[in-house]
Amino acid sequence: MARAAPPGGFDLPTGDRQVRRKIIDLRDVTVTVSSTKFSLPFKLKRTITTIVQGVSFHSYEGEILGLIGESGAGKSTILRCITGQMKPSRGTVSVAGIDVVHHKNEAIKRFGYVPQLELISVYDHFTALENVYYFGKMYLSGVGDEQIKQRGKEVLSILGFKEALMGKKAKYLSGGEKKRVSIAIGMVHDPEILLLDEPTTGLDISLRIQVLNYLKNLNKKLGISVVIVSHDLEIAQYCTRIVLLEKGRVIEFGDPEVLINKLLPCEGRAIKLEVAELNEEIIDSIRSLPEVKFVIKTGRNDVKIFAEDIDKVMISKVIEHCDNINIPIASITLDRADFTSYYRIRSKLEKEKNQTVDGSAQPS
Amino acid sequence: MRFITLVRKELASIWADKQALAIVFVLPLVAMLALGLTGQVGGKMIDNLAAGRTTNIGVVNLDTSVGDPRYVLSEEFIGILGEQSSVSITRYETVYAANVSLFYEHIIGFVVINDGFEFNVSAHLPAFVNFYADALYILAQPLIAMKVNDAIKDFKVAYNFTEDEINFDSDDRYQIPSAVFTSWPMVISTVIMAAGLMLATQSVVGDNPIMRVSLTPSKRFEIISAKVAAYTLLEMAEAAVLVAFPYLALGLNFPGDPFSAWLFCSFIAYCGVSMGVFMSTLATTKLQGSQFFLLGFMVLFILGSGVFIQGLDKVFPMGYCQDGVKLIAYKGVSLLAMWDYIWPQIAFGTVFYVAAFISFKMKKGAI
């Protein structure tokens, strides 16, 4: 993907962008931390905890990689390893081909970083443009003030900032605007990769979508690779590649479409059924149809039905079944599985698998 | 270049907080006036405070001696004391009677003319006038001192006494234009050190995006150096107010060079700021930063005085600054001859500067 030329033509460590190469590459990364507790009578107890174990994944340039997992899954630890804030106990981490562990200072120039909280990334008493300018100057100390300001304006424009808003102090900006200033700070030195820690946390639904769309826009217009760390499954639809983390391990890695197709029948196609009043009995009764593989509740009165074949015949069978049990249908449409559906079904299967291993229950 | 950017960023951050900036410049003026209360300006203030009120002073004349046969000098002196503005005299036969009156607050103090006053004064020998004031009335002592002092001066002029016949006043070898500025060097060293310490204890812990800055190519050494440089510059601006105030606002001219005195103040500013930045790197919350300031303040001004542990005043920098400013401003000593007063301050500041860097380097604030 072609990148926009930096304003003023200053040299940046962009590397060869024509060859598809790994922009992020983690191999067998393990992070352990030790803590020492003192207890009376004068005993020292050392505990070693493994936070991340044998994590391997990669992303190619121009891609959007999503690092998804619940709290405590090890997302932030992995991000800290990528940014060089933390050294892995084992394994290698490379960013744009640079070994972060041994060449942190060089790697820092290659990525832009957007922390989770604006409080720790944006100076409230500076304007949006001043924030971008000062951080830009720290990266590009030899470049003229005007060039950096120009670059700042360019990035802020892509992120939807008008001239007047650029001159507004950060403390008067909304949460979404501050987040975009933080993203612009990460982008000002024209990095090869942008790392974002929970970029949608704390934003309402419309701002979440807005921020993710701006990221997609940056990815498209500037060709920058993006890594998004989040517990928000919604980001998956913006990602080229997904790393699913659980308890410090990678449980799935790949293209979200491929992952969905691998798990769900009929390439993730589904029937979306909306009824007047939904309850567990109705869900169980639909689940009892022999062709149906999975049923998940997606709203107050609607479900998604996954079956071996999703076609007119299957739709007719569902309608007929609802008639038989006297359930009035509000709407029935063809739909596709999103990553949230995938994640919920996967978690459920995983739980059932574990219960089978324990012998405590039979799979449904 | 990156260092310059970081310094500019720090100065711009300080500039953005106009309220804090105002306090930085108002604080030294308030401190100077407050600490200089006992001097001439203080005296004028006392005069103003006392204006319109009658100062009731008791007098006990115990003198039985004989001097110049033309006058009863002790009574002449009492008369002159009574003529001082706003003074009302009450005579007592005994010290006991005056004490009783003082106890019931009929008077704010009393003057005792000791036996031998007339003889000694006539023979040009030292004679002593004692006074006793109500310690519960804070202005009593300076008020009586001022009135008695003025009465002595008038008495000496009226009767042609040109020597130290009545030895009441202190004798300053190096006379300075206004008594308030005897405390000026102390104010300068104290205010700059304390203000530098106070501001800088919030410099790292109050800078929320500092760890984000450390994820740029900026080195941690540069970040700390920029903090020290920016806050020292701010303290230099504060020092400029302290130095310029007596020259410009009060029209006083010291024999020394004010610019040299101001430059000399940069060393105490460096000390306060370095110590503050170090403490700020240790703090993990702003509240801790404030507590560290109090701790530093106590250590500096209680232990550093050398009163409790002798010799510590030679380690802490305020004494060097105070003595140095006195030498430069009051005695006209050149800044170039002040090395013995400069290097202990540089050493003190540098110890904390290096400690700040080490502490910040070890800080694990991952974001």
PDB file of N, CA, C and O in Angstrom, chain A residues 80 83 85 104-105 108-109 111-115 119-123 125-126 133-135 137-139 141 145 169 185-186 197, chain B residues 1-2 5-6 8-10 12-14 16-18 207-220 227 365-367:
ATOM      1  N   ARG A  80       3.429  -3.909  26.081  1.00  0.00           N
ATOM      2  CA  ARG A  80       4.625  -3.340  26.725  1.00  0.00           C
ATOM      3  C   ARG A  80       5.904  -3.997  26.204  1.00  0.00           C
ATOM      4  O   ARG A  80       6.946  -3.354  26.134  1.00  0.00           O
ATOM      5  N   THR A  83       6.505  -2.339  22.857  1.00  0.00           N
ATOM      6  CA  THR A  83       7.007  -0.958  22.965  1.00  0.00           C
ATOM      7  C   THR A  83       8.346  -0.880  23.712  1.00  0.00           C
ATOM      8  O   THR A  83       8.910   0.200  23.851  1.00  0.00           O
ATOM      9  N   GLN A  85       8.832  -1.412  26.858  1.00  0.00           N
ATOM     10  CA  GLN A  85       8.714  -1.020  28.268  1.00  0.00           C
ATOM     11  C   GLN A  85       8.954  -2.201  29.194  1.00  0.00           C
ATOM     12  O   GLN A  85       9.170  -2.028  30.380  1.00  0.00           O
ATOM     13  N   LYS A 104      16.042  -0.951  21.481  1.00  0.00           N
ATOM     14  CA  LYS A 104      14.796  -0.254  21.843  1.00  0.00           C
ATOM     15  C   LYS A 104      14.753   1.167  21.251  1.00  0.00           C
ATOM     16  O   LYS A 104      13.729   1.582  20.702  1.00  0.00           O
ATOM     17  N   ASN A 105      15.869   1.882  21.378  1.00  0.00           N
ATOM     18  CA  ASN A 105      15.882   3.282  20.923  1.00  0.00           C
ATOM     19  C   ASN A 105      15.601   3.405  19.430  1.00  0.00           C
ATOM     20  O   ASN A 105      14.969   4.364  18.987  1.00  0.00           O
ATOM     21  N   ILE A 108      11.810   2.552  18.838  1.00  0.00           N
ATOM     22  CA  ILE A 108      10.886   3.621  19.270  1.00  0.00           C
ATOM     23  C   ILE A 108      10.538   4.567  18.123  1.00  0.00           C
ATOM     24  O   ILE A 108       9.408   5.046  18.011  1.00  0.00           O
ATOM     25  N   LYS A 109      11.515   4.791  17.241  1.00  0.00           N
ATOM     26  CA  LYS A 109      11.293   5.713  16.108  1.00  0.00           C
ATOM     27  C   LYS A 109      10.343   5.110  15.075  1.00  0.00           C
ATOM     28  O   LYS A 109       9.745   5.821  14.281  1.00  0.00           O
ATOM     29  N   PHE A 111       7.634   3.108  15.678  1.00  0.00           N
ATOM     30  CA  PHE A 111       6.209   2.985  16.003  1.00  0.00           C
ATOM     31  C   PHE A 111       5.668   4.250  16.664  1.00  0.00           C
ATOM     32  O   PHE A 111       6.405   5.032  17.237  1.00  0.00           O
ATOM     33  N   GLY A 112       4.372   4.414  16.532  1.00  0.00           N
ATOM     34  CA  GLY A 112       3.669   5.472  17.257  1.00  0.00           C
ATOM     35  C   GLY A 112       2.830   4.783  18.306  1.00  0.00           C
ATOM     36  O   GLY A 112       2.325   3.689  18.064  1.00  0.00           O
ATOM     37  N   TYR A 113       2.714   5.389  19.458  1.00  0.00           N
ATOM     38  CA  TYR A 113       2.029   4.717  20.548  1.00  0.00           C
ATOM     39  C   TYR A 113       0.879   5.575  21.065  1.00  0.00           C
ATOM     40  O   TYR A 113       1.048   6.766  21.307  1.00  0.00           O
ATOM     41  N   VAL A 114      -0.258   4.973  21.233  1.00  0.00           N
ATOM     42  CA  VAL A 114      -1.431   5.684  21.757  1.00  0.00           C
ATOM     43  C   VAL A 114      -1.888   4.974  23.031  1.00  0.00           C
ATOM     44  O   VAL A 114      -2.469   3.896  22.969  1.00  0.00           O
ATOM     45  N   PRO A 115      -1.582   5.554  24.198  1.00  0.00           N
ATOM     46  CA  PRO A 115      -1.974   4.901  25.452  1.00  0.00           C
ATOM     47  C   PRO A 115      -3.484   4.883  25.638  1.00  0.00           C
ATOM     48  O   PRO A 115      -4.210   5.619  24.956  1.00  0.00           O
ATOM     49  N   LEU A 119      -5.180  11.154  29.604  1.00  0.00           N
ATOM     50  CA  LEU A 119      -4.543  11.847  30.721  1.00  0.00           C
ATOM     51  C   LEU A 119      -3.023  11.675  30.692  1.00  0.00           C
ATOM     52  O   LEU A 119      -2.281  12.588  31.043  1.00  0.00           O
ATOM     53  N   ILE A 120      -2.582  10.496  30.251  1.00  0.00           N
ATOM     54  CA  ILE A 120      -1.146  10.242  30.245  1.00  0.00           C
ATOM     55  C   ILE A 120      -0.523  10.416  28.860  1.00  0.00           C
ATOM     56  O   ILE A 120       0.625  10.051  28.648  1.00  0.00           O
ATOM     57  N   SER A 121      -1.278  10.960  27.928  1.00  0.00           N
ATOM     58  CA  SER A 121      -0.670  11.163  26.610  1.00  0.00           C
ATOM     59  C   SER A 121      -0.864  12.569  26.066  1.00  0.00           C
ATOM     60  O   SER A 121      -0.169  12.972  25.141  1.00  0.00           O
ATOM     61  N   VAL A 122      -1.793  13.307  26.646  1.00  0.00           N
ATOM     62  CA  VAL A 122      -2.091  14.648  26.110  1.00  0.00           C
ATOM     63  C   VAL A 122      -1.916  15.678  27.222  1.00  0.00           C
ATOM     64  O   VAL A 122      -2.397  15.471  28.341  1.00  0.00           O
ATOM     65  N   TYR A 123      -1.215  16.771  26.912  1.00  0.00           N
ATOM     66  CA  TYR A 123      -1.096  17.872  27.865  1.00  0.00           C
ATOM     67  C   TYR A 123      -2.341  18.743  27.756  1.00  0.00           C
ATOM     68  O   TYR A 123      -2.579  19.354  26.717  1.00  0.00           O
ATOM     69  N   HIS A 125      -3.131  21.579  29.016  1.00  0.00           N
ATOM     70  CA  HIS A 125      -2.991  23.032  28.884  1.00  0.00           C
ATOM     71  C   HIS A 125      -2.462  23.453  27.509  1.00  0.00           C
ATOM     72  O   HIS A 125      -2.343  24.644  27.255  1.00  0.00           O
ATOM     73  N   PHE A 126      -2.127  22.492  26.668  1.00  0.00           N
ATOM     74  CA  PHE A 126      -1.715  22.816  25.292  1.00  0.00           C
ATOM     75  C   PHE A 126      -2.889  22.596  24.337  1.00  0.00           C
ATOM     76  O   PHE A 126      -3.782  21.801  24.616  1.00  0.00           O
ATOM     77  N   TYR A 133       2.696  19.117  18.012  1.00  0.00           N
ATOM     78  CA  TYR A 133       3.966  19.765  17.675  1.00  0.00           C
ATOM     79  C   TYR A 133       5.079  19.357  18.652  1.00  0.00           C
ATOM     80  O   TYR A 133       6.171  18.951  18.228  1.00  0.00           O
ATOM     81  N   TYR A 134       4.801  19.476  19.970  1.00  0.00           N
ATOM     82  CA  TYR A 134       5.865  19.181  20.944  1.00  0.00           C
ATOM     83  C   TYR A 134       6.323  17.728  20.860  1.00  0.00           C
ATOM     84  O   TYR A 134       7.512  17.440  20.916  1.00  0.00           O
ATOM     85  N   PHE A 135       5.345  16.823  20.716  1.00  0.00           N
ATOM     86  CA  PHE A 135       5.746  15.416  20.604  1.00  0.00           C
ATOM     87  C   PHE A 135       6.489  15.177  19.282  1.00  0.00           C
ATOM     88  O   PHE A 135       7.463  14.424  19.239  1.00  0.00           O
ATOM     89  N   LYS A 137       8.328  17.256  17.732  1.00  0.00           N
ATOM     90  CA  LYS A 137       9.673  17.840  17.867  1.00  0.00           C
ATOM     91  C   LYS A 137      10.603  16.891  18.640  1.00  0.00           C
ATOM     92  O   LYS A 137      11.810  16.877  18.424  1.00  0.00           O
ATOM     93  N   MET A 138      10.016  16.122  19.539  1.00  0.00           N
ATOM     94  CA  MET A 138      10.835  15.161  20.293  1.00  0.00           C
ATOM     95  C   MET A 138      11.326  14.032  19.399  1.00  0.00           C
ATOM     96  O   MET A 138      12.399  13.486  19.596  1.00  0.00           O
ATOM     97  N   TYR A 139      10.501  13.670  18.415  1.00  0.00           N
ATOM     98  CA  TYR A 139      10.914  12.620  17.481  1.00  0.00           C
ATOM     99  C   TYR A 139      11.814  13.189  16.387  1.00  0.00           C
ATOM    100  O   TYR A 139      12.797  12.577  15.993  1.00  0.00           O
ATOM    101  N   SER A 141      13.819  16.071  15.985  1.00  0.00           N
ATOM    102  CA  SER A 141      14.426  17.275  16.562  1.00  0.00           C
ATOM    103  C   SER A 141      15.143  18.132  15.512  1.00  0.00           C
ATOM    104  O   SER A 141      15.270  19.334  15.687  1.00  0.00           O
ATOM    105  N   ASP A 145      10.327  23.852  12.730  1.00  0.00           N
ATOM    106  CA  ASP A 145       9.054  23.976  13.440  1.00  0.00           C
ATOM    107  C   ASP A 145       7.860  23.966  12.486  1.00  0.00           C
ATOM    108  O   ASP A 145       6.858  23.292  12.727  1.00  0.00           O
ATOM    109  N   LYS A 169      -7.618  24.377  23.353  1.00  0.00           N
ATOM    110  CA  LYS A 169      -6.859  23.676  24.395  1.00  0.00           C
ATOM    111  C   LYS A 169      -7.473  22.300  24.656  1.00  0.00           C
ATOM    112  O   LYS A 169      -8.702  22.151  24.662  1.00  0.00           O
ATOM    113  N   ILE A 185      -0.724  12.391  17.921  1.00  0.00           N
ATOM    114  CA  ILE A 185       0.612  12.417  18.557  1.00  0.00           C
ATOM    115  C   ILE A 185       1.395  11.168  18.153  1.00  0.00           C
ATOM    116  O   ILE A 185       2.581  11.235  17.845  1.00  0.00           O
ATOM    117  N   GLY A 186       0.691  10.049  18.145  1.00  0.00           N
ATOM    118  CA  GLY A 186       1.334   8.791  17.745  1.00  0.00           C
ATOM    119  C   GLY A 186       1.720   8.757  16.282  1.00  0.00           C
ATOM    120  O   GLY A 186       2.595   7.997  15.870  1.00  0.00           O
ATOM    121  N   ASP A 197      -3.567   1.194  22.630  1.00  0.00           N
ATOM    122  CA  ASP A 197      -3.999   0.424  23.793  1.00  0.00           C
ATOM    123  C   ASP A 197      -5.442   0.808  24.130  1.00  0.00           C
ATOM    124  O   ASP A 197      -5.707   1.944  24.513  1.00  0.00           O
TER     125      ASP A 197
ATOM    126  N   MET B   1      19.168  19.759  20.510  1.00  0.00           N
ATOM    127  CA  MET B   1      17.928  20.355  20.016  1.00  0.00           C
ATOM    128  C   MET B   1      16.704  19.804  20.756  1.00  0.00           C
ATOM    129  O   MET B   1      15.777  20.522  21.070  1.00  0.00           O
ATOM    130  N   ARG B   2      16.756  18.474  20.996  1.00  0.00           N
ATOM    131  CA  ARG B   2      15.630  17.854  21.679  1.00  0.00           C
ATOM    132  C   ARG B   2      15.507  18.400  23.103  1.00  0.00           C
ATOM    133  O   ARG B   2      14.408  18.616  23.619  1.00  0.00           O
ATOM    134  N   THR B   5      13.800  21.637  23.043  1.00  0.00           N
ATOM    135  CA  THR B   5      12.349  21.421  22.894  1.00  0.00           C
ATOM    136  C   THR B   5      11.719  21.077  24.236  1.00  0.00           C
ATOM    137  O   THR B   5      10.657  21.593  24.592  1.00  0.00           O
ATOM    138  N   LEU B   6      12.397  20.202  24.978  1.00  0.00           N
ATOM    139  CA  LEU B   6      11.855  19.791  26.273  1.00  0.00           C
ATOM    140  C   LEU B   6      11.800  20.973  27.240  1.00  0.00           C
ATOM    141  O   LEU B   6      10.834  21.133  27.988  1.00  0.00           O
ATOM    142  N   ARG B   8      11.535  24.130  26.364  1.00  0.00           N
ATOM    143  CA  ARG B   8      10.456  24.997  25.868  1.00  0.00           C
ATOM    144  C   ARG B   8       9.093  24.457  26.294  1.00  0.00           C
ATOM    145  O   ARG B   8       8.207  25.213  26.687  1.00  0.00           O
ATOM    146  N   LYS B   9       8.967  23.136  26.202  1.00  0.00           N
ATOM    147  CA  LYS B   9       7.698  22.511  26.609  1.00  0.00           C
ATOM    148  C   LYS B   9       7.432  22.778  28.098  1.00  0.00           C
ATOM    149  O   LYS B   9       6.318  23.110  28.490  1.00  0.00           O
ATOM    150  N   GLU B  10       8.477  22.634  28.908  1.00  0.00           N
ATOM    151  CA  GLU B  10       8.317  22.866  30.353  1.00  0.00           C
ATOM    152  C   GLU B  10       7.923  24.314  30.622  1.00  0.00           C
ATOM    153  O   GLU B  10       7.017  24.580  31.413  1.00  0.00           O
ATOM    154  N   ALA B  12       6.527  26.401  28.579  1.00  0.00           N
ATOM    155  CA  ALA B  12       5.172  26.646  28.061  1.00  0.00           C
ATOM    156  C   ALA B  12       4.127  26.096  29.030  1.00  0.00           C
ATOM    157  O   ALA B  12       3.072  26.705  29.228  1.00  0.00           O
ATOM    158  N   SER B  13       4.431  24.962  29.658  1.00  0.00           N
ATOM    159  CA  SER B  13       3.510  24.375  30.645  1.00  0.00           C
ATOM    160  C   SER B  13       3.376  25.304  31.844  1.00  0.00           C
ATOM    161  O   SER B  13       2.277  25.505  32.360  1.00  0.00           O
ATOM    162  N   ILE B  14       4.493  25.850  32.288  1.00  0.00           N
ATOM    163  CA  ILE B  14       4.475  26.767  33.440  1.00  0.00           C
ATOM    164  C   ILE B  14       3.703  28.032  33.057  1.00  0.00           C
ATOM    165  O   ILE B  14       2.867  28.514  33.804  1.00  0.00           O
ATOM    166  N   ALA B  16       1.406  28.361  30.943  1.00  0.00           N
ATOM    167  CA  ALA B  16      -0.032  28.103  30.764  1.00  0.00           C
ATOM    168  C   ALA B  16      -0.798  28.220  32.080  1.00  0.00           C
ATOM    169  O   ALA B  16      -1.977  28.533  32.073  1.00  0.00           O
ATOM    170  N   ASP B  17      -0.120  27.974  33.190  1.00  0.00           N
ATOM    171  CA  ASP B  17      -0.791  28.047  34.491  1.00  0.00           C
ATOM    172  C   ASP B  17      -0.574  29.434  35.088  1.00  0.00           C
ATOM    173  O   ASP B  17       0.309  29.662  35.915  1.00  0.00           O
ATOM    174  N   LYS B  18      -1.414  30.367  34.662  1.00  0.00           N
ATOM    175  CA  LYS B  18      -1.216  31.779  35.031  1.00  0.00           C
ATOM    176  C   LYS B  18      -1.369  32.021  36.536  1.00  0.00           C
ATOM    177  O   LYS B  18      -0.688  32.857  37.111  1.00  0.00           O
ATOM    178  N   ASP B 207       3.421  15.716  36.164  1.00  0.00           N
ATOM    179  CA  ASP B 207       3.492  15.691  34.701  1.00  0.00           C
ATOM    180  C   ASP B 207       2.961  14.332  34.222  1.00  0.00           C
ATOM    181  O   ASP B 207       3.722  13.375  34.054  1.00  0.00           O
ATOM    182  N   ASN B 208       1.648  14.256  34.041  1.00  0.00           N
ATOM    183  CA  ASN B 208       1.034  12.952  33.729  1.00  0.00           C
ATOM    184  C   ASN B 208       1.581  12.291  32.461  1.00  0.00           C
ATOM    185  O   ASN B 208       1.827  11.086  32.460  1.00  0.00           O
ATOM    186  N   PRO B 209       1.775  13.020  31.378  1.00  0.00           N
ATOM    187  CA  PRO B 209       2.266  12.339  30.167  1.00  0.00           C
ATOM    188  C   PRO B 209       3.788  12.095  30.144  1.00  0.00           C
ATOM    189  O   PRO B 209       4.330  11.782  29.100  1.00  0.00           O
ATOM    190  N   ILE B 210       4.446  12.209  31.286  1.00  0.00           N
ATOM    191  CA  ILE B 210       5.922  12.103  31.265  1.00  0.00           C
ATOM    192  C   ILE B 210       6.396  10.726  30.782  1.00  0.00           C
ATOM    193  O   ILE B 210       7.403  10.623  30.077  1.00  0.00           O
ATOM    194  N   MET B 211       5.649   9.675  31.123  1.00  0.00           N
ATOM    195  CA  MET B 211       6.079   8.352  30.683  1.00  0.00           C
ATOM    196  C   MET B 211       5.837   8.181  29.173  1.00  0.00           C
ATOM    197  O   MET B 211       6.526   7.426  28.516  1.00  0.00           O
ATOM    198  N   ARG B 212       4.839   8.919  28.658  1.00  0.00           N
ATOM    199  CA  ARG B 212       4.619   8.921  27.204  1.00  0.00           C
ATOM    200  C   ARG B 212       5.799   9.609  26.526  1.00  0.00           C
ATOM    201  O   ARG B 212       6.261   9.167  25.479  1.00  0.00           O
ATOM    202  N   VAL B 213       6.282  10.686  27.169  1.00  0.00           N
ATOM    203  CA  VAL B 213       7.451  11.399  26.628  1.00  0.00           C
ATOM    204  C   VAL B 213       8.658  10.469  26.622  1.00  0.00           C
ATOM    205  O   VAL B 213       9.462  10.480  25.693  1.00  0.00           O
ATOM    206  N   SER B 214       8.756   9.634  27.654  1.00  0.00           N
ATOM    207  CA  SER B 214       9.912   8.723  27.708  1.00  0.00           C
ATOM    208  C   SER B 214       9.793   7.612  26.668  1.00  0.00           C
ATOM    209  O   SER B 214      10.729   6.851  26.469  1.00  0.00           O
ATOM    210  N   LEU B 215       8.637   7.520  25.992  1.00  0.00           N
ATOM    211  CA  LEU B 215       8.506   6.559  24.882  1.00  0.00           C
ATOM    212  C   LEU B 215       8.776   7.229  23.528  1.00  0.00           C
ATOM    213  O   LEU B 215       8.411   6.700  22.490  1.00  0.00           O
ATOM    214  N   THR B 216       9.355   8.421  23.580  1.00  0.00           N
ATOM    215  CA  THR B 216       9.839   9.075  22.357  1.00  0.00           C
ATOM    216  C   THR B 216      11.369   8.929  22.390  1.00  0.00           C
ATOM    217  O   THR B 216      11.911   8.431  23.378  1.00  0.00           O
ATOM    218  N   PRO B 217      12.067   9.380  21.361  1.00  0.00           N
ATOM    219  CA  PRO B 217      13.533   9.261  21.423  1.00  0.00           C
ATOM    220  C   PRO B 217      14.182  10.116  22.532  1.00  0.00           C
ATOM    221  O   PRO B 217      15.385  10.049  22.733  1.00  0.00           O
ATOM    222  N   SER B 218      13.386  10.917  23.258  1.00  0.00           N
ATOM    223  CA  SER B 218      13.952  11.720  24.356  1.00  0.00           C
ATOM    224  C   SER B 218      14.518  10.795  25.431  1.00  0.00           C
ATOM    225  O   SER B 218      13.837   9.881  25.877  1.00  0.00           O
ATOM    226  N   LYS B 219      15.750  11.076  25.821  1.00  0.00           N
ATOM    227  CA  LYS B 219      16.386  10.268  26.864  1.00  0.00           C
ATOM    228  C   LYS B 219      15.885  10.737  28.227  1.00  0.00           C
ATOM    229  O   LYS B 219      15.543  11.911  28.401  1.00  0.00           O
ATOM    230  N   ARG B 220      15.895   9.828  29.166  1.00  0.00           N
ATOM    231  CA  ARG B 220      15.434  10.200  30.513  1.00  0.00           C
ATOM    232  C   ARG B 220      16.332  11.287  31.115  1.00  0.00           C
ATOM    233  O   ARG B 220      15.853  12.127  31.884  1.00  0.00           O
ATOM    234  N   LYS B 227      13.719  19.595  33.029  1.00  0.00           N
ATOM    235  CA  LYS B 227      12.925  20.011  34.206  1.00  0.00           C
ATOM    236  C   LYS B 227      13.778  20.943  35.073  1.00  0.00           C
ATOM    237  O   LYS B 227      13.315  22.007  35.487  1.00  0.00           O
ATOM    238  N   GLY B 365       7.273   3.217  35.460  1.00  0.00           N
ATOM    239  CA  GLY B 365       5.899   3.634  35.212  1.00  0.00           C
ATOM    240  C   GLY B 365       5.466   3.287  33.815  1.00  0.00           C
ATOM    241  O   GLY B 365       5.309   4.157  32.982  1.00  0.00           O
ATOM    242  N   ALA B 366       5.299   1.994  33.536  1.00  0.00           N
ATOM    243  CA  ALA B 366       4.903   1.604  32.172  1.00  0.00           C
ATOM    244  C   ALA B 366       3.501   2.109  31.862  1.00  0.00           C
ATOM    245  O   ALA B 366       2.659   2.165  32.745  1.00  0.00           O
ATOM    246  N   ILE B 367       3.277   2.521  30.624  1.00  0.00           N
ATOM    247  CA  ILE B 367       1.937   3.007  30.244  1.00  0.00           C
ATOM    248  C   ILE B 367       1.347   2.113  29.167  1.00  0.00           C
ATOM    249  O   ILE B 367       2.045   1.404  28.505  1.00  0.00           O
TER     250      ILE B 367
END
